[in-house]
Coordinates of C-alpha atoms in Angstrom, one line a residue:
X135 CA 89.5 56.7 130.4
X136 CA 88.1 55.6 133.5
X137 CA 90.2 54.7 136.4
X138 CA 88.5 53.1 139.3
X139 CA 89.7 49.3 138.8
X140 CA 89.6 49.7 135.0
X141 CA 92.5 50.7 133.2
X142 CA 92.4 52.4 129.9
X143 CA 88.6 51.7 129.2
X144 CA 87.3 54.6 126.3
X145 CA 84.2 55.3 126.3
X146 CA 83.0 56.1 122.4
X147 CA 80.8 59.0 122.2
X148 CA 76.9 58.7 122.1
X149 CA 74.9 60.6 119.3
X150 CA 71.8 60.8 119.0
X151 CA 69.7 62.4 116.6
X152 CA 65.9 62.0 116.3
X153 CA 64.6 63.4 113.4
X154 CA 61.4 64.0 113.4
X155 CA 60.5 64.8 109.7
X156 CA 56.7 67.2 109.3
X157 CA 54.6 65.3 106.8
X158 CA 56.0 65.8 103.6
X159 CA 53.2 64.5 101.5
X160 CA 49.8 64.8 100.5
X161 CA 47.3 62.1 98.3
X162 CA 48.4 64.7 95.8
X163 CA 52.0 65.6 96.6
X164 CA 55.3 63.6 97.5
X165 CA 58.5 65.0 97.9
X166 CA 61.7 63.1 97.9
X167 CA 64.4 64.3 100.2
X168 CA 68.4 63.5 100.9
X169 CA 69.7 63.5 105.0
X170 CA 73.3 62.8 104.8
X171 CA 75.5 62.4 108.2
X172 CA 78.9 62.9 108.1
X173 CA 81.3 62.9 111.2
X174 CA 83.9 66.0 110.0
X175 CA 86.6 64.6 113.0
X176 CA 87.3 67.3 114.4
X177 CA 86.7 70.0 111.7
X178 CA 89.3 72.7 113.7
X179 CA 91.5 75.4 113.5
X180 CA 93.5 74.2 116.9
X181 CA 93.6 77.7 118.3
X182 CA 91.6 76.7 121.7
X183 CA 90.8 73.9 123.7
X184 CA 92.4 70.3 123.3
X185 CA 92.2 69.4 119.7
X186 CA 94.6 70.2 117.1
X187 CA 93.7 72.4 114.1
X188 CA 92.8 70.0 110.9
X189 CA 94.8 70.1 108.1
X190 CA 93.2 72.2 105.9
X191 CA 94.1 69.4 103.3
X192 CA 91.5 67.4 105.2
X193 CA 89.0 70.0 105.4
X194 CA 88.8 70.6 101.8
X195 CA 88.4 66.7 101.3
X196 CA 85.9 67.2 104.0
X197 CA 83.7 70.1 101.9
X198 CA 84.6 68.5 98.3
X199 CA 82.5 65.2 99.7
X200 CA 79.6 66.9 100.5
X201 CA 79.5 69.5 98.0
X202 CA 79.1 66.1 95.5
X203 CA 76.8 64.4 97.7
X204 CA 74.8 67.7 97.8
X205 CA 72.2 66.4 100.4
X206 CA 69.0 68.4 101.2
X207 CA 69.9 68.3 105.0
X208 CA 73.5 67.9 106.4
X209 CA 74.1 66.9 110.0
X210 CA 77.3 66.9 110.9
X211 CA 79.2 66.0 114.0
X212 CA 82.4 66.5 115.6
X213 CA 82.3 70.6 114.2
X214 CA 84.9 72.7 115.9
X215 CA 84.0 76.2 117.0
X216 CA 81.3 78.8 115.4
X217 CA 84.1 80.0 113.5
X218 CA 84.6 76.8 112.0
X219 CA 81.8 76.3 111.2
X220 CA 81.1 79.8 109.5
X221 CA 83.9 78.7 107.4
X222 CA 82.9 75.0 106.7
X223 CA 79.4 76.6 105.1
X224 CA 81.2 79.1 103.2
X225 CA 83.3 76.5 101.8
X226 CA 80.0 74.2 101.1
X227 CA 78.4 77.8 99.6
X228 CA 81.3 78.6 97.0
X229 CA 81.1 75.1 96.3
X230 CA 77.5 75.5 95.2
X231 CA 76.0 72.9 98.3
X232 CA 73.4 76.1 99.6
X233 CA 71.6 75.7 102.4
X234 CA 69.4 78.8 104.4
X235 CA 68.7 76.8 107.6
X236 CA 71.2 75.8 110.0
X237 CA 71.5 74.3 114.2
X238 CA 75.1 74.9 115.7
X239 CA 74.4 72.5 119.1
X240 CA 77.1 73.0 122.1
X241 CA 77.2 70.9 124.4
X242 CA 80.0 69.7 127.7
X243 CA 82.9 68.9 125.4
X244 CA 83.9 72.4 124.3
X245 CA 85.1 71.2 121.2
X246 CA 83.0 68.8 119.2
X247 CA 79.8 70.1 118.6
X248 CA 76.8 69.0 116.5
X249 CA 75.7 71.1 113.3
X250 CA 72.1 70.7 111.1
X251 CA 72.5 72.5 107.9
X252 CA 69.0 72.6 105.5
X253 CA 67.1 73.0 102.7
X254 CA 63.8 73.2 104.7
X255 CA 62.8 75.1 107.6
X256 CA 63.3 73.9 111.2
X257 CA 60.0 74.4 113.1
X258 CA 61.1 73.6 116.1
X259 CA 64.6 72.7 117.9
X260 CA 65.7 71.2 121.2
X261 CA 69.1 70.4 122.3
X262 CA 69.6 68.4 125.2
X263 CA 73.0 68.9 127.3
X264 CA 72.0 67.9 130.7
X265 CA 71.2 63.7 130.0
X266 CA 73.7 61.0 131.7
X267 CA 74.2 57.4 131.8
X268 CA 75.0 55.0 134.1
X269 CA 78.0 52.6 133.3
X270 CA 79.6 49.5 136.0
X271 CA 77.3 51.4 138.6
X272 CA 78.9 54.8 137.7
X273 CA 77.1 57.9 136.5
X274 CA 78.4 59.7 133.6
X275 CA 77.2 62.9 132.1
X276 CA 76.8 63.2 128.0
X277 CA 79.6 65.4 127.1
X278 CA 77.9 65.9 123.4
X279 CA 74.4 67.2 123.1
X280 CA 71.7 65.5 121.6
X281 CA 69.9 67.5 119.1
X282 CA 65.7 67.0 118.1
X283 CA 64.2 68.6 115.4
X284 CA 61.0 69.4 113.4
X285 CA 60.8 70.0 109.4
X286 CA 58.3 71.8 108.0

């Protein structure tokens, strides 16, 4: 909320992912691929920070989704802590949705993170925490990181 003249203006939160996919293909060879994105809402346990933990009601539905949707790379946003997410790829594992590459990106806000789970290797990563914006001739700074990455 900002509060200089405006009252109870939200700013929605930016993502931005840029996906830059190595070449897949050959004259010879051509390989389909799934990228699914899927904001979790705050997939939490509610033991630190502001949000409160998800009901684990929720977070099932959340797991059961992708595990039928079984996409070859999973970005996900709005992840809660490591530990959450150590739990939320268990969940996805037992549910037979494997994946042997993964990004955890932090970023400002302490408790919505970004998270890249894959099928094929990440050559190369970046995560960018330090980028701002300018809004009604105020500067903010981007409280979620923006994540880049490289198939191979």
């Amino acid at each position: 909320t900002l509060h200089r003249g405006m009252t109870n203006l939200k700013l929605f939160p930016l993502f931005c992912f840029l996906f830059a996919v190595h070449s897949l293909q050959s004259e010879e060879l051509s390989i389909e691929f799934t990228i699914a994105s899927f904001n979790v809402k705050g997939y939490s346990d509610g033991k630190t920070g502001y949000r409160k933990a998800k009901p684990a009601e929720s977070r099932t539905r959340v797991e059961e989704i992708i595990v039928h949707r079984n996409p070859e790379i999973l970005v996900i946003q709005e992840m809660g802590n490591r530990s959450m997410f150590h739990h939320f790829k268990s969940a996805l594992n037992d549910g037979g949705c494997r994946y042997t590459y993964e990004v955890f990106a932090e970023g400002n806000d302490t408790e919505n993170h970004i998270a890249v789970l894959s099928r094929f290797p990440i050559f190369k990563t970046s995560i960018h925490t330090d980028d701002s914006f300018e809004l009604h001739g105020n500067r903010f700074r981007m409280s979620r990181p923006i994540l880049e990455l490289v198939f191979k």
